[in-house]
């Protein structure tokens, strides 16, 4: 390690000035990564603006949209259902000791349902969706980009944003909302099953606990979080798909970057939405 | 005129689809198990010093850096914002019911240590590290570098997967602890800022028992094993060209996230069944 660093420093000295101290190199590194992140955020915002403008007279290729709705939505149902089932069970398990401690079985559904509808449902389903659909979308678009199919479309005077990206983005937002609604329901069912099997809470107790303590607003809170997550996953995965460079290796890097960006934006958006809307 | 094949009704095809999906899942589970056993065998070979061929020098250090150090910012940002959201939601509920914030911090810490920190770290590492491992090994597979390794008498799992396995084992634990600390601190700041809860009340360690720390270690170990094994399996079974790598990456993210959720459920339920509170 040390030998290597000396070698690099010697090489740099031979080339010329950049003979920075360690602190200066650290600051430069921070600056570089800030600039890189800023450039990416700017690119994502510009692409989002492009997508929004392409939607103004809403002319969407219906067949393409339909195909993506099927591939992204219907084909994701099994994984979302399984995830939601286990997530709902986990919420009940976590509420369990608290409920037992105060012998308040009527509150188990409240605690689990509240956490599922407002936070864990949208977040976990959003993460699974970004892993399955977002990553797949980036892989597909970036393969098309590196094989210059996007340039081919442009040469035929077809706008790639309108033809390729808009149907995908639209389909992602719609399907994530639909999957979150399904997943919420399944997660509540999972919570009730685990409550019955592990904590010995009757079905009826759990049902009344859900029905009495959860308000429609809690459910809607999760749904509009899902809209925001869907938009961010769609824009991020499209952005990293169309800006990919450097062949097959670049495709892998783009997929990785898209998944990481989606995860970070889900968490940050979740915080702001919770904080701003209460 | 009609042979028996043309008389398949719609519902029969659906039953067939379900069966095919079940078979594929079973095959994948067996494959993951084989890779897991192979990795453990490779680890034993490595420790006992047999089979010296094909030991990359310094590979474990490189993987520790790549899996651990490069994930720090990602984990801190995501878990920090989740900590803020969780505290905000909990305080909001408490303010509606009793207005007594004295338990929020202690219960949050119990939950963070025994469940949330390892699970969310595992989910985040599945997206970042899992995608990376699958993309790297998958592109080696489709460019026949794995076959070349085997030709030169090197066991590919020993060469590729064992260092990643060891690094993921170590780093998942460290990152879980780091994520938990960031999460709890961010929660404390949120409670102070939004609800005026004094840090002296919030930072309450009395609810955390030995068993919770054991759970943290066990869960981190389980997730740290699951992520490289599942992603390595999908990487080693990549087919075709760059599309195959993209598909392997997607499958790795989904598979390892799902493995994290299932393992968490199993470990939590086992803990509850053996008499420990969560």
Coordinates of C-alpha atoms in Angstrom, one line a residue, chain A residues 4 15 36 43 54 57 60 73 83 88 124 126 131 134 151 155 157 165 169 186 195-196 202:
Chain A
X4 CA 2.0 2.1 -4.2
X15 CA 4.2 15.2 -14.6
X36 CA -20.3 15.1 -9.7
X43 CA -29.3 16.0 -15.4
X54 CA -43.6 15.6 -23.5
X57 CA -50.5 17.3 -25.0
X60 CA -48.8 8.4 -25.4
X73 CA -47.1 -4.3 -12.9
X83 CA -42.5 -9.0 0.5
X88 CA -46.6 -7.1 7.8
X124 CA -40.3 -1.7 1.2
X126 CA -40.7 1.0 -3.4
X131 CA -34.7 -3.4 -7.6
X134 CA -36.1 0.3 -12.1
X151 CA -29.3 7.6 -32.2
X155 CA -32.1 9.7 -37.2
X157 CA -37.0 11.8 -36.5
X165 CA -39.2 7.1 -21.9
X169 CA -42.1 6.5 -16.8
X186 CA -51.6 -8.1 1.9
X195 CA -50.8 -12.0 15.4
X196 CA -53.0 -15.1 15.4
X202 CA -58.1 -13.3 17.6

